[in-house]
mmCIF file of C-alpha atoms and ligand atoms in Angstrom:
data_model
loop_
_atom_site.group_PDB
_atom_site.id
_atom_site.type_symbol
_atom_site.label_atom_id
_atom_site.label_comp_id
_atom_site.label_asym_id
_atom_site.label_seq_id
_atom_site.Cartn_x
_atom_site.Cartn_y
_atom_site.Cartn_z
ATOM 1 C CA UNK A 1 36.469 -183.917 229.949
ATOM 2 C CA UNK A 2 40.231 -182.760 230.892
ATOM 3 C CA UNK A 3 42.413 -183.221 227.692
ATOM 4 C CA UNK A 4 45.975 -183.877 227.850
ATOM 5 C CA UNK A 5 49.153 -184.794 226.452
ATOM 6 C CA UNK A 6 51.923 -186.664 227.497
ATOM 7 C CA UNK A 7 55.219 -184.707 228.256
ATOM 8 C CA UNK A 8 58.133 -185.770 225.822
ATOM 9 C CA UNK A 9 60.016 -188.572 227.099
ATOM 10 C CA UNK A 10 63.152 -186.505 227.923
ATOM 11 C CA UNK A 11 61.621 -184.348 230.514
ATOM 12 C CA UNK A 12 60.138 -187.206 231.717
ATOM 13 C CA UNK A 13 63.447 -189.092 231.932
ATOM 14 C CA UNK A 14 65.168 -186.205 233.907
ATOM 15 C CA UNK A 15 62.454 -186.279 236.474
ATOM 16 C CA UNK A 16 62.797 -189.449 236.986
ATOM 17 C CA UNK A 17 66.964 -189.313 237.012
ATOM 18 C CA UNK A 18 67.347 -189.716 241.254
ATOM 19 C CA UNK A 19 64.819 -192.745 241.209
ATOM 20 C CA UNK A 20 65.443 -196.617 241.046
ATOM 21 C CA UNK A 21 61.762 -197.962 241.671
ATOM 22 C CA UNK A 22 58.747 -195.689 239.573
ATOM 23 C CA UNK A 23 55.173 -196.390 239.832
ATOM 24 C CA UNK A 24 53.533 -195.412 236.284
ATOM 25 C CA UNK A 25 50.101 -194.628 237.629
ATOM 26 C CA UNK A 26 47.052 -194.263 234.800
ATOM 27 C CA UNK A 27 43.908 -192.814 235.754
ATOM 28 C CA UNK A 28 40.591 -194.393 234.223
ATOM 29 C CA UNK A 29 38.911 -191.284 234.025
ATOM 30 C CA UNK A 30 39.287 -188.415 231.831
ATOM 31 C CA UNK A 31 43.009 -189.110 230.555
ATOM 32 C CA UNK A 32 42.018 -192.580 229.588
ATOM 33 C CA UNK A 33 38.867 -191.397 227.351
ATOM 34 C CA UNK A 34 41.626 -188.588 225.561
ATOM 35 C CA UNK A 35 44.265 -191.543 225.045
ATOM 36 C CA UNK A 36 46.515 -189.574 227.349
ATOM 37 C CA UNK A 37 46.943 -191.760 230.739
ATOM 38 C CA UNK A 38 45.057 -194.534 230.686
ATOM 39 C CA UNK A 39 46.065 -198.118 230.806
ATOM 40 C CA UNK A 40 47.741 -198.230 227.505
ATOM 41 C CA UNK A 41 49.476 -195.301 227.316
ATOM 42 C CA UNK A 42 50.900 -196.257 231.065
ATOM 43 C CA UNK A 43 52.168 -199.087 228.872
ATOM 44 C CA UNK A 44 53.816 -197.400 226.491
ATOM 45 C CA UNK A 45 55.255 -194.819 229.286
ATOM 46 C CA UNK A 46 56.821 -197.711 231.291
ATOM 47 C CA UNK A 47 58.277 -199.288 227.854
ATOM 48 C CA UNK A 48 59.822 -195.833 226.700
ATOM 49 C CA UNK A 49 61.165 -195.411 230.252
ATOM 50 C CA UNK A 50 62.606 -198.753 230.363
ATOM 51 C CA UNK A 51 64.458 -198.280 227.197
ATOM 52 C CA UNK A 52 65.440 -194.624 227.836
ATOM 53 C CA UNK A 53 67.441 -196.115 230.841
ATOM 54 C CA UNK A 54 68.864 -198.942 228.916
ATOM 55 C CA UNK A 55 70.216 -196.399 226.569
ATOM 56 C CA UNK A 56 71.618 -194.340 229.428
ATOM 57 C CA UNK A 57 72.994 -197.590 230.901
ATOM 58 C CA UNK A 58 70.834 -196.697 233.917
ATOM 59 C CA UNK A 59 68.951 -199.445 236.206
ATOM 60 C CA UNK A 60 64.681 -198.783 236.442
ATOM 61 C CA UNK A 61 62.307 -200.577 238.093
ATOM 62 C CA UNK A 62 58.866 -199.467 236.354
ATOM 63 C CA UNK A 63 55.648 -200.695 237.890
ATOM 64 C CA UNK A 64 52.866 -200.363 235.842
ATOM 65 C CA UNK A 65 49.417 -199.357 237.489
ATOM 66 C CA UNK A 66 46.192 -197.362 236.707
ATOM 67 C CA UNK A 67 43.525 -196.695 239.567
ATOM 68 C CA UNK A 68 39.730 -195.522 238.384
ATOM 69 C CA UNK A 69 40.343 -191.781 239.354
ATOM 70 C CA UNK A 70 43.238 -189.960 240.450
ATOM 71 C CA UNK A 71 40.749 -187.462 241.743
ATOM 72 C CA UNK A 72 38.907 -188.952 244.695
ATOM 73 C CA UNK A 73 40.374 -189.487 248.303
ATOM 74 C CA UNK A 74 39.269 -193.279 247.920
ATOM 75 C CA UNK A 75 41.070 -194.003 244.683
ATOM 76 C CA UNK A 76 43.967 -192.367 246.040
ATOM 77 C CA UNK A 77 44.287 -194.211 248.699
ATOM 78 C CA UNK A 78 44.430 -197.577 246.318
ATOM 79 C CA UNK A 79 47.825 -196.255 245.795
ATOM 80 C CA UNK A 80 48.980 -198.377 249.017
ATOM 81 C CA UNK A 81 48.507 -201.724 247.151
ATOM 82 C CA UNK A 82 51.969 -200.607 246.057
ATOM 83 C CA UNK A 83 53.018 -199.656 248.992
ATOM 84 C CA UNK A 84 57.288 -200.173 249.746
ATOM 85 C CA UNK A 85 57.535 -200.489 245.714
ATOM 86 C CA UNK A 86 58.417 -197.609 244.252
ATOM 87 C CA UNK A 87 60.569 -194.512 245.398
ATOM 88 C CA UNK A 88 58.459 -192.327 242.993
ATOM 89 C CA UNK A 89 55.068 -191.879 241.483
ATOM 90 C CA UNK A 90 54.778 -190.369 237.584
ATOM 91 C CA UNK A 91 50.886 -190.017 237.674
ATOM 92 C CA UNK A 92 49.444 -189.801 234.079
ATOM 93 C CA UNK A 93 46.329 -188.082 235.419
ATOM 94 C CA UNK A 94 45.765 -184.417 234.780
ATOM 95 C CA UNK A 95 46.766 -182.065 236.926
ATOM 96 C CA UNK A 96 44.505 -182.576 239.546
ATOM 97 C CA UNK A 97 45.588 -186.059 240.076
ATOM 98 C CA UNK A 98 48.856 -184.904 240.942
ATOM 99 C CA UNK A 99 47.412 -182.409 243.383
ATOM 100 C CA UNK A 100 45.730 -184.956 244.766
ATOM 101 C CA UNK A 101 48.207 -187.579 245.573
ATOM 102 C CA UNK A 102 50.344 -184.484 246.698
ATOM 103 C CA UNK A 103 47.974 -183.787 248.917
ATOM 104 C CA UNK A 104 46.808 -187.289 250.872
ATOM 105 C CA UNK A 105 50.577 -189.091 250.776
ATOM 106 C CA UNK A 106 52.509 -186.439 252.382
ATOM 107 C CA UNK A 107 55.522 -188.209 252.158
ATOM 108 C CA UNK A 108 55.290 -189.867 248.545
ATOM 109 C CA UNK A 109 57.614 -187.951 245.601
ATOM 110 C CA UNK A 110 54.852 -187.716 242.547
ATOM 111 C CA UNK A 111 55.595 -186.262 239.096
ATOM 112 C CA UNK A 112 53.526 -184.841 236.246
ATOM 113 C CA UNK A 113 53.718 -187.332 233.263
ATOM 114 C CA UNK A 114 51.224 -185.288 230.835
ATOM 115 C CA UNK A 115 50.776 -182.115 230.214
ATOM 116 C CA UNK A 116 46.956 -180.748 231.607
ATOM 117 C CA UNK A 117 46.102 -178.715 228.382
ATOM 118 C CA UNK A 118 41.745 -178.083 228.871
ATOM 119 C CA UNK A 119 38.438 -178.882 229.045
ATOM 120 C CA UNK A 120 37.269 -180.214 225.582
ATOM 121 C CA UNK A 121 35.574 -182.835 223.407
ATOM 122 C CA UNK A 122 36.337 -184.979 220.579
ATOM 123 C CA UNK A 123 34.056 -184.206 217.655
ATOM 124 C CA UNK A 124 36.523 -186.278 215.459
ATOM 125 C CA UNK A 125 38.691 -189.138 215.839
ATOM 126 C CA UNK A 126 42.099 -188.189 217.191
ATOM 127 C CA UNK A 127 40.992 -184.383 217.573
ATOM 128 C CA UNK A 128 40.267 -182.566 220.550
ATOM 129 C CA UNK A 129 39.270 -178.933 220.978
ATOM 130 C CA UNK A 130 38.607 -176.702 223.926
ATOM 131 C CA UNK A 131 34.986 -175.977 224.682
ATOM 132 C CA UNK A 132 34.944 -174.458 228.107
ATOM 133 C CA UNK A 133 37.329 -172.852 230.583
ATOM 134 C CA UNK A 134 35.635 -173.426 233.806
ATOM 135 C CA UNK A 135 34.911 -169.660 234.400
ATOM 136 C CA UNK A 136 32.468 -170.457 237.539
ATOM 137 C CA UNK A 137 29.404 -168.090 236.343
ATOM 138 C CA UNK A 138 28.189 -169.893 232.655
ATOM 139 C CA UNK A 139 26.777 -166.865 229.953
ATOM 140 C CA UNK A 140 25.917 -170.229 227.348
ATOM 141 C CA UNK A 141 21.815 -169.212 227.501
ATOM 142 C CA UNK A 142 22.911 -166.018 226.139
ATOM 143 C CA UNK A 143 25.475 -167.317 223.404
ATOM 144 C CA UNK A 144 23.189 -170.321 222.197
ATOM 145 C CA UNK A 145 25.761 -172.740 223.928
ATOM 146 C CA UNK A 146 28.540 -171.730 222.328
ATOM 147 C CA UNK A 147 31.280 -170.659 224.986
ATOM 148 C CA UNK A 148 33.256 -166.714 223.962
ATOM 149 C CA UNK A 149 35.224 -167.307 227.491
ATOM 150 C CA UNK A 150 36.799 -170.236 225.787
ATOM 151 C CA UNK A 151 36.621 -169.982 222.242
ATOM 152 C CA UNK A 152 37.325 -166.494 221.684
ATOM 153 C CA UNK A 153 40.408 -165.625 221.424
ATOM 154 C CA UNK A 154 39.652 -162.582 223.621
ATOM 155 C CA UNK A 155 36.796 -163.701 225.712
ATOM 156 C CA UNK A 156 34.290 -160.836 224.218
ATOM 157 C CA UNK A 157 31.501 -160.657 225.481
ATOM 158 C CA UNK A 158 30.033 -158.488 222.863
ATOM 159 C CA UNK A 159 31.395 -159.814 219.781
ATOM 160 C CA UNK A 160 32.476 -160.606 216.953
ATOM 161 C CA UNK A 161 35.629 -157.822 217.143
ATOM 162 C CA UNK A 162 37.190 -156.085 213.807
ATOM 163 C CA UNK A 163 39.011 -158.697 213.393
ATOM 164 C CA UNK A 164 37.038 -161.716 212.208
ATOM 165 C CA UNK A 165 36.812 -162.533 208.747
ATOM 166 C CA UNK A 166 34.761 -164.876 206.519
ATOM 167 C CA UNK A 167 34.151 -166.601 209.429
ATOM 168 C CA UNK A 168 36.949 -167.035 210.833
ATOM 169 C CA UNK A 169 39.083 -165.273 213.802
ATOM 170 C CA UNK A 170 41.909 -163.170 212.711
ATOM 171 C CA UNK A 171 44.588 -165.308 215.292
ATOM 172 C CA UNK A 172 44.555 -168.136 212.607
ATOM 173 C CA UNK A 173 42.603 -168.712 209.665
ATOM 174 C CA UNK A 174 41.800 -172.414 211.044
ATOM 175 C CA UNK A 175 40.169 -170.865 213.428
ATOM 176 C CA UNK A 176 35.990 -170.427 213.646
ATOM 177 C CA UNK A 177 35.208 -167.015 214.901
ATOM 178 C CA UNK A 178 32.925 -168.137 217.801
ATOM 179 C CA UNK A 179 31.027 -164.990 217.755
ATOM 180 C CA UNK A 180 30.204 -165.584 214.162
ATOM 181 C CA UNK A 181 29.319 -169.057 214.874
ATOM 182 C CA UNK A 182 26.753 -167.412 217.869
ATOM 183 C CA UNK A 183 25.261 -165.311 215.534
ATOM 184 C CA UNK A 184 24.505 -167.522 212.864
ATOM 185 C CA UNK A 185 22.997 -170.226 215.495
ATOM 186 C CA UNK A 186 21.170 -167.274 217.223
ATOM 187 C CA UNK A 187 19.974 -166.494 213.331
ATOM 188 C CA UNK A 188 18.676 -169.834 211.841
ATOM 189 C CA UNK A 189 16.562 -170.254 215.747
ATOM 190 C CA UNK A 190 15.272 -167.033 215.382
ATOM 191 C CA UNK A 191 16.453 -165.268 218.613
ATOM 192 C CA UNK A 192 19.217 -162.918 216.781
ATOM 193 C CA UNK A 193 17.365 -160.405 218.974
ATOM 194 C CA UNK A 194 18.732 -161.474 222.309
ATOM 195 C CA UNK A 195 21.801 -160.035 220.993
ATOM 196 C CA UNK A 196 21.242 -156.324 220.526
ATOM 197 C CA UNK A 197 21.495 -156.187 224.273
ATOM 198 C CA UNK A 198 24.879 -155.159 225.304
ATOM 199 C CA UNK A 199 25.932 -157.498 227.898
ATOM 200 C CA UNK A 200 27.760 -155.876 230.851
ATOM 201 C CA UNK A 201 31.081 -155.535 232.001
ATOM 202 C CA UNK A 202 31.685 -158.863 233.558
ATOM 203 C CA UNK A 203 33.197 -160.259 236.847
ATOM 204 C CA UNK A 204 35.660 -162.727 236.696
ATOM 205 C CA UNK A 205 35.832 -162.951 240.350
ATOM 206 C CA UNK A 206 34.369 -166.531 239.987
ATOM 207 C CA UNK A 207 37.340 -166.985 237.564
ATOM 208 C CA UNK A 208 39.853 -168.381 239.139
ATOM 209 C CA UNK A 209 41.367 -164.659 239.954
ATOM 210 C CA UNK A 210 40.586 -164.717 243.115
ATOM 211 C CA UNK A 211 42.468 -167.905 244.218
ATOM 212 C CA UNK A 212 41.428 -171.290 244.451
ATOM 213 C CA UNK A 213 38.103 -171.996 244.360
ATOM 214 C CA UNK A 214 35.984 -174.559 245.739
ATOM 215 C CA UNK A 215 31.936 -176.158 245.824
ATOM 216 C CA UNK A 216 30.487 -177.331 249.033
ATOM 217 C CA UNK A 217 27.531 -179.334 249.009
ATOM 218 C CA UNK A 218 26.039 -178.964 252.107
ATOM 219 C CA UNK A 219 23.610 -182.198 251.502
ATOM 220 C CA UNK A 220 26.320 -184.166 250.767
ATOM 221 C CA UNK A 221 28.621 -183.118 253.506
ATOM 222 C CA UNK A 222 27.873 -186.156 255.852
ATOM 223 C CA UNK B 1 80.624 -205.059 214.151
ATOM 224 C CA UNK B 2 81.464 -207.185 211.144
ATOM 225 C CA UNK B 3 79.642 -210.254 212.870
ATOM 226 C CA UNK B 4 76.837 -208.428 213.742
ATOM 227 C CA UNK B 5 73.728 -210.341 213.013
ATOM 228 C CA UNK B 6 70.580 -207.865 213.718
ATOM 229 C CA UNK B 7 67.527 -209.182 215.226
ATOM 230 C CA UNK B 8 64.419 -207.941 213.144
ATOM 231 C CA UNK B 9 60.879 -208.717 213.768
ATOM 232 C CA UNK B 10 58.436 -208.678 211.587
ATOM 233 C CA UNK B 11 54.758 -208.142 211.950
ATOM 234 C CA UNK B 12 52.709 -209.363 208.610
ATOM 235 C CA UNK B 13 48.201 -210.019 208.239
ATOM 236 C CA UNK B 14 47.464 -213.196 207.411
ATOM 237 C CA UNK B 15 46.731 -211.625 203.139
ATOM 238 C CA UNK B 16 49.931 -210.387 202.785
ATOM 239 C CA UNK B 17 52.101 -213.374 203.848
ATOM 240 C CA UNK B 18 50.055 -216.071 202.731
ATOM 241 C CA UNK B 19 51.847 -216.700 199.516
ATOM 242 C CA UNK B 20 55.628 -216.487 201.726
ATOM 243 C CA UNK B 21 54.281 -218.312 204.518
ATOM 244 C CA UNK B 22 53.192 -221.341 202.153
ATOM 245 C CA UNK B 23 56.213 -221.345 200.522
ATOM 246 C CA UNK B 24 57.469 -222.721 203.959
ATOM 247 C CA UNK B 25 60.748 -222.511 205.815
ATOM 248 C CA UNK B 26 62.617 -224.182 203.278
ATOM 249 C CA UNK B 27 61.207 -222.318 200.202
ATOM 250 C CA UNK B 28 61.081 -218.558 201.998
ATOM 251 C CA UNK B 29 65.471 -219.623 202.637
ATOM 252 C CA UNK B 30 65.813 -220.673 199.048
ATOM 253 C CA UNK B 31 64.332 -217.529 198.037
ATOM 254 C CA UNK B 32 66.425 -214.968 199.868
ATOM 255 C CA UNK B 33 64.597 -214.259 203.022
ATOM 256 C CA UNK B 34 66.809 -213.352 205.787
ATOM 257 C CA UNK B 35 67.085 -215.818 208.692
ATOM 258 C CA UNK B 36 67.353 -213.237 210.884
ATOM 259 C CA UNK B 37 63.790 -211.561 210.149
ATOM 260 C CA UNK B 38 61.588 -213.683 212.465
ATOM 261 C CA UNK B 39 57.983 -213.560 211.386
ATOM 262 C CA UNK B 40 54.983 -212.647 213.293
ATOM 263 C CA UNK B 41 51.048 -213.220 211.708
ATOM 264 C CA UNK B 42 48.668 -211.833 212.658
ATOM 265 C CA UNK B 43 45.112 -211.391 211.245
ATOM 266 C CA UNK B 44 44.930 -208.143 210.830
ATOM 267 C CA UNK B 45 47.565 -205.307 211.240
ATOM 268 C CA UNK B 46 45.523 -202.869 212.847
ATOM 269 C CA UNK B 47 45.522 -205.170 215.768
ATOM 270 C CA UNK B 48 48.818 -204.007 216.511
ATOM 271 C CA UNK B 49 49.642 -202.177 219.694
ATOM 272 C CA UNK B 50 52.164 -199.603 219.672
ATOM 273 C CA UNK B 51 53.180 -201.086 222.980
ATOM 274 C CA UNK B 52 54.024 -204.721 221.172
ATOM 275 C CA UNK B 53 56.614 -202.740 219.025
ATOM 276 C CA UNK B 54 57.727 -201.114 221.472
ATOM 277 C CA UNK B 55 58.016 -204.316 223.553
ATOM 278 C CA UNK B 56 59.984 -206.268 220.497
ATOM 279 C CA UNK B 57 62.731 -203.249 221.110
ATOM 280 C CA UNK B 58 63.312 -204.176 225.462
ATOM 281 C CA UNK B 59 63.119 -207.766 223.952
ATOM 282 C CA UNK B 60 66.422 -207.182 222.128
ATOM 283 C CA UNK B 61 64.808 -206.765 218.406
ATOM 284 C CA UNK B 62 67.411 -204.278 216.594
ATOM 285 C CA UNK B 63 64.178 -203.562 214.329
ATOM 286 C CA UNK B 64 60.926 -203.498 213.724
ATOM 287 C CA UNK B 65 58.518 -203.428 210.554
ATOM 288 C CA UNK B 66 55.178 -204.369 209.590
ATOM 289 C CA UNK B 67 53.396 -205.583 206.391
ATOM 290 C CA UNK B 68 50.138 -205.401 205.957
ATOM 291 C CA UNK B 69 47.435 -204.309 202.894
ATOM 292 C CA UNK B 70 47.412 -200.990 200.338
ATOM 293 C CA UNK B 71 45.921 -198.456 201.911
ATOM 294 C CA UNK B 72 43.419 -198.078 199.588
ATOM 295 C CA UNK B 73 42.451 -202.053 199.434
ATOM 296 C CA UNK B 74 42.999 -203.113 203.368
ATOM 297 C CA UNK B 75 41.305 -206.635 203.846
ATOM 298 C CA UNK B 76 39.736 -205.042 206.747
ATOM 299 C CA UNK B 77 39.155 -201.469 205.444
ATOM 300 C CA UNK B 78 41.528 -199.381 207.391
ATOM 301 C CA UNK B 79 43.628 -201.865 209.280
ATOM 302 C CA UNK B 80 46.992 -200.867 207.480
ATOM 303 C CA UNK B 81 45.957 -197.459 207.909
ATOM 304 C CA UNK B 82 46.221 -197.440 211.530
ATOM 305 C CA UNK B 83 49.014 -199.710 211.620
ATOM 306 C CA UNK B 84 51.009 -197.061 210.080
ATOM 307 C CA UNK B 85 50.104 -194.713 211.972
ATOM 308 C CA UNK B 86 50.814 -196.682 215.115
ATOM 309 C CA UNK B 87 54.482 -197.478 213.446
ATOM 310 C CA UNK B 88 54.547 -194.019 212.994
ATOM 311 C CA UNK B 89 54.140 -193.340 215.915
ATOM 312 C CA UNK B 90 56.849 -195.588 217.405
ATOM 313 C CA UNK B 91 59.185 -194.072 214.979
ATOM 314 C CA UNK B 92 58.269 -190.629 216.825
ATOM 315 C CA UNK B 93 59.305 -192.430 220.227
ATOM 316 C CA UNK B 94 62.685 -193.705 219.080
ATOM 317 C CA UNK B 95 63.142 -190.219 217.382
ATOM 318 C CA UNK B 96 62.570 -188.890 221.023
ATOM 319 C CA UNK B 97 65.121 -191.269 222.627
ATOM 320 C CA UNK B 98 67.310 -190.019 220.549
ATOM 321 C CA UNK B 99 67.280 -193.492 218.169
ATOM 322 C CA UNK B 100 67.134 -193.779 214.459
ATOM 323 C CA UNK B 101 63.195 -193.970 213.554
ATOM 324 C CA UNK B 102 64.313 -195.684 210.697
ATOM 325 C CA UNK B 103 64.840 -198.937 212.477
ATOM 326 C CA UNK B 104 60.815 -199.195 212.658
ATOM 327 C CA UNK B 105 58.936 -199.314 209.189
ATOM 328 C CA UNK B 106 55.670 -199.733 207.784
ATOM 329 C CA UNK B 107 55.319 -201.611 204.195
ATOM 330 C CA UNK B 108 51.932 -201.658 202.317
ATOM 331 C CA UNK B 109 52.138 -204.738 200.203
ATOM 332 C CA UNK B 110 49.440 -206.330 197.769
ATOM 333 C CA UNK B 111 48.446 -209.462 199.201
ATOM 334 C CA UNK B 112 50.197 -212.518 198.492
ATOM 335 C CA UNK B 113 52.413 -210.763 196.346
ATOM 336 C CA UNK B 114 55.710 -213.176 197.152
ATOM 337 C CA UNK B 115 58.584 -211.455 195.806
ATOM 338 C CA UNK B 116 57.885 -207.779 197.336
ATOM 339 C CA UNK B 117 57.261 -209.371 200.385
ATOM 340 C CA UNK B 118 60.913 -210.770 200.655
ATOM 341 C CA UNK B 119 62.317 -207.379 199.128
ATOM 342 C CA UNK B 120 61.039 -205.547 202.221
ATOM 343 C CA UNK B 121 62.952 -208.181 204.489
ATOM 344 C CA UNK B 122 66.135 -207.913 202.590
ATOM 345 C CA UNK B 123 65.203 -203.939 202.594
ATOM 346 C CA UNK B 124 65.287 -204.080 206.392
ATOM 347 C CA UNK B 125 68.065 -206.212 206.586
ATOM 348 C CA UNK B 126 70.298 -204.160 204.482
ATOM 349 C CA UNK B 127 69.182 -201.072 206.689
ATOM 350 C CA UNK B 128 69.756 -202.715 210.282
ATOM 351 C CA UNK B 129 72.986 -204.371 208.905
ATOM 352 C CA UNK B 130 74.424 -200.611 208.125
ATOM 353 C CA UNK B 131 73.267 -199.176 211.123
ATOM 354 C CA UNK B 132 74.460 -201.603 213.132
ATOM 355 C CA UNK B 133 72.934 -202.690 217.000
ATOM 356 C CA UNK B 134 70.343 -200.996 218.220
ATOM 357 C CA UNK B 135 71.530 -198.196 221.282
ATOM 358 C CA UNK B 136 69.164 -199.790 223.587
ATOM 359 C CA UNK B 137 71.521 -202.875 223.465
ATOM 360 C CA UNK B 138 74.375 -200.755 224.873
ATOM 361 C CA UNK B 139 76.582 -203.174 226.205
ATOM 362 C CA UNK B 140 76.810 -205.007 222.639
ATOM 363 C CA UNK B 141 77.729 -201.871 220.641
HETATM 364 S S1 SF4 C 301 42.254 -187.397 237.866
HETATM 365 FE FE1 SF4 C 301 41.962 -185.959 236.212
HETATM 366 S S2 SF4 C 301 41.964 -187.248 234.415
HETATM 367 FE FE2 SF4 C 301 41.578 -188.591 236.124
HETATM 368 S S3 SF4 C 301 39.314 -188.651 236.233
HETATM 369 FE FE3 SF4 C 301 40.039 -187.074 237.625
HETATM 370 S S4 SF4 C 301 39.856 -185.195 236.419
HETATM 371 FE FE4 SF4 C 301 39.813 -186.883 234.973
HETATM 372 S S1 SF4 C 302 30.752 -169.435 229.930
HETATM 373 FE FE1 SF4 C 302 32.239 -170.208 231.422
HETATM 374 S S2 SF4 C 302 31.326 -172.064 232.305
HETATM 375 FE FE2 SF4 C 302 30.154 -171.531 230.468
HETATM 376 S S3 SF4 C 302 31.107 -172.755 228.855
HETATM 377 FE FE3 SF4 C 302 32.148 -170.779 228.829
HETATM 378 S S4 SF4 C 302 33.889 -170.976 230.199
HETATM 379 FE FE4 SF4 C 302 32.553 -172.724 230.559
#
């Protein structure tokens, strides 16, 4: 899922300074599962912005809201339940729920509430770590399905480099060294061998370096 | 500021204020308890949103604190555990509005333990008293 976290309340606040009537908007999806946007957090939001402007001796409406996904045309469009409410929206959804209400309500002003930090998992209460960076061409049958793009520090391909040690990569000792990590795996299931082929120089044209990218579905275009 | 009374809630699991809360209204006075530290039971601490706390503050509480079990020897495992962390992180928010964090607390009492559960009201009490209102009551400051 996206991870995120939310802003600190004072960037939030000066955002938010030209506004009267804000729409806190949650999104069930992603952001909810990470404890970043969802319906409790919107909660807390709309509470610290409340008493923020008290401080300030400022007036704020806050209406509280959270919609299923911030990413689909149909959610968005939920947003008009609210409709002559609010002068702003602070979307809690990642990034691309932003985008998104950007996109479909032309005339609405809508503000980033969290910070959109990656694609990750929670192996751990309260932890989450990056797993994947969405590079558009996946190597993980090479690497036993552990990502270098995103977990090495310097997206090797052929790895480890010089500088992991005991395990771990030489940016921070709390670190795994993911190429260690694919070489053990590769070791205890007996296919170390796939890895005395030198994989070639890559293209990251399916990166994201060549501008926005995009799927069509042609069977599901109708 | 001389007449300032604060307004402190506090949030307490059923074990830890049973021996206070059968002393009664009458008894908890006689003892020392502050009449200003209204008290909310719950049944377990780790019930507690950081949005009620939060909540208590826009309802014109000057402070906040909750009471609930060791955390070694919670009735219900780790239910003061996350209850401090939760006050914790409330403290983080006030920190971040630029408000003393000290004005929310977290106590880990034995249960039923009657006299330490009135110290951490007059505790609070002597705190809010020296700070004085809270900021988000502007007007009264
Ligand atoms: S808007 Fe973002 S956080 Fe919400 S479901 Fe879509 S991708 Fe996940
Ligand atoms: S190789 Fe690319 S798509 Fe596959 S896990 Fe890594 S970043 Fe994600």
């Amino acid at each position: 899922m996206i991870i995120a976290e939310r802003k600190p309340v004072d960037e939030i606040m000066e955002m938010l300074q030209d506004f009267k009537k804000v729409l806190v908007l949650g999104c069930h999806g992603c952001v909810s599962v990470c404890s970043a946007g969802g319906e409790r957090e919107v909660e807390i939001l709309a509470s610290l912005i409340r008493l923020g402007s008290k401080k300030e001796g400022k007036e704020i409406e806050v209406i509280e809201g959270t919609i299923t996904r911030q990413c689909d045309k149909e959610y968005i469009d939920s947003i008009d339940q609210w409709e002559g409410k609010y002068d702003a929206v602070l979307s809690m959804a990642c990034g691309v729920g932003v985008n998104f209400i950007a996109n479909l309500r032309p005339t609405d002003m809508v503000f980033p509430a969290v910070n959109t930090s990656f694609f990750g998992g929670s192996a751990e209460q309260g932890v989450w770590s990056e797993q994947c960076a969405g590079c558009g061409n996946c190597i993980l049958h090479y690497t036993g399905g552990l990502c270098p793009v995103a977990r090495c520090a310097k997206s090797l391909m052929n790895g480890p480099c010089g500088g992991s040690m005991d395990g771990r990569c030489e940016i921070h000792a709390d670190v795994p060294c993911v190429w260690q990590l694919i070489h053990d795996r590769l070791e205890r299931v007996d296919r170390k061998e796939q890895l005395t082929k030198v994989a070639p120089i890559r293209s990251w044209t399916t990166a994201g370096h060549g501008g926005p990218r995009k799927v069509v579905r042609d069977d599901l275009t109708v | 500021m001389s007449n300032f009374t604060p307004d402190i809630r506090a949030y307490c699991c059923h074990y830890t204020s049973q021996q206070t809360c059968a002393d009664g209204p009458e008894g908890l006075k006689k003892d020392g308890f502050p009449d200003c530290v209204v008290l909310n039971r719950i049944p377990c601490t780790g019930k507690l949103q950081i949005s009620t706390l939060l909540k208590a503050f826009e309802d014109g509480a000057d402070a906040v604190y909750v009471v609930g079990c060791p955390e070694d020897k919670c009735h219900n495992l780790m239910g003061s555990q996350r209850a401090a962390k939760r006050v914790g992180a409330v403290k983080k928010a006030l920190s971040e509005l630029s408000v003393e964090p000290e004005r929310a607390e977290m106590f880990h009492l034995e249960r039923g333990f009657h006299p330490e559960f009135v110290a951490a009201a007059v505790e609070m009490h002597k705190r809010v008293s020296a700070m004085g209102p809270c900021p988000f009551k502007g007007e009264e400051k």
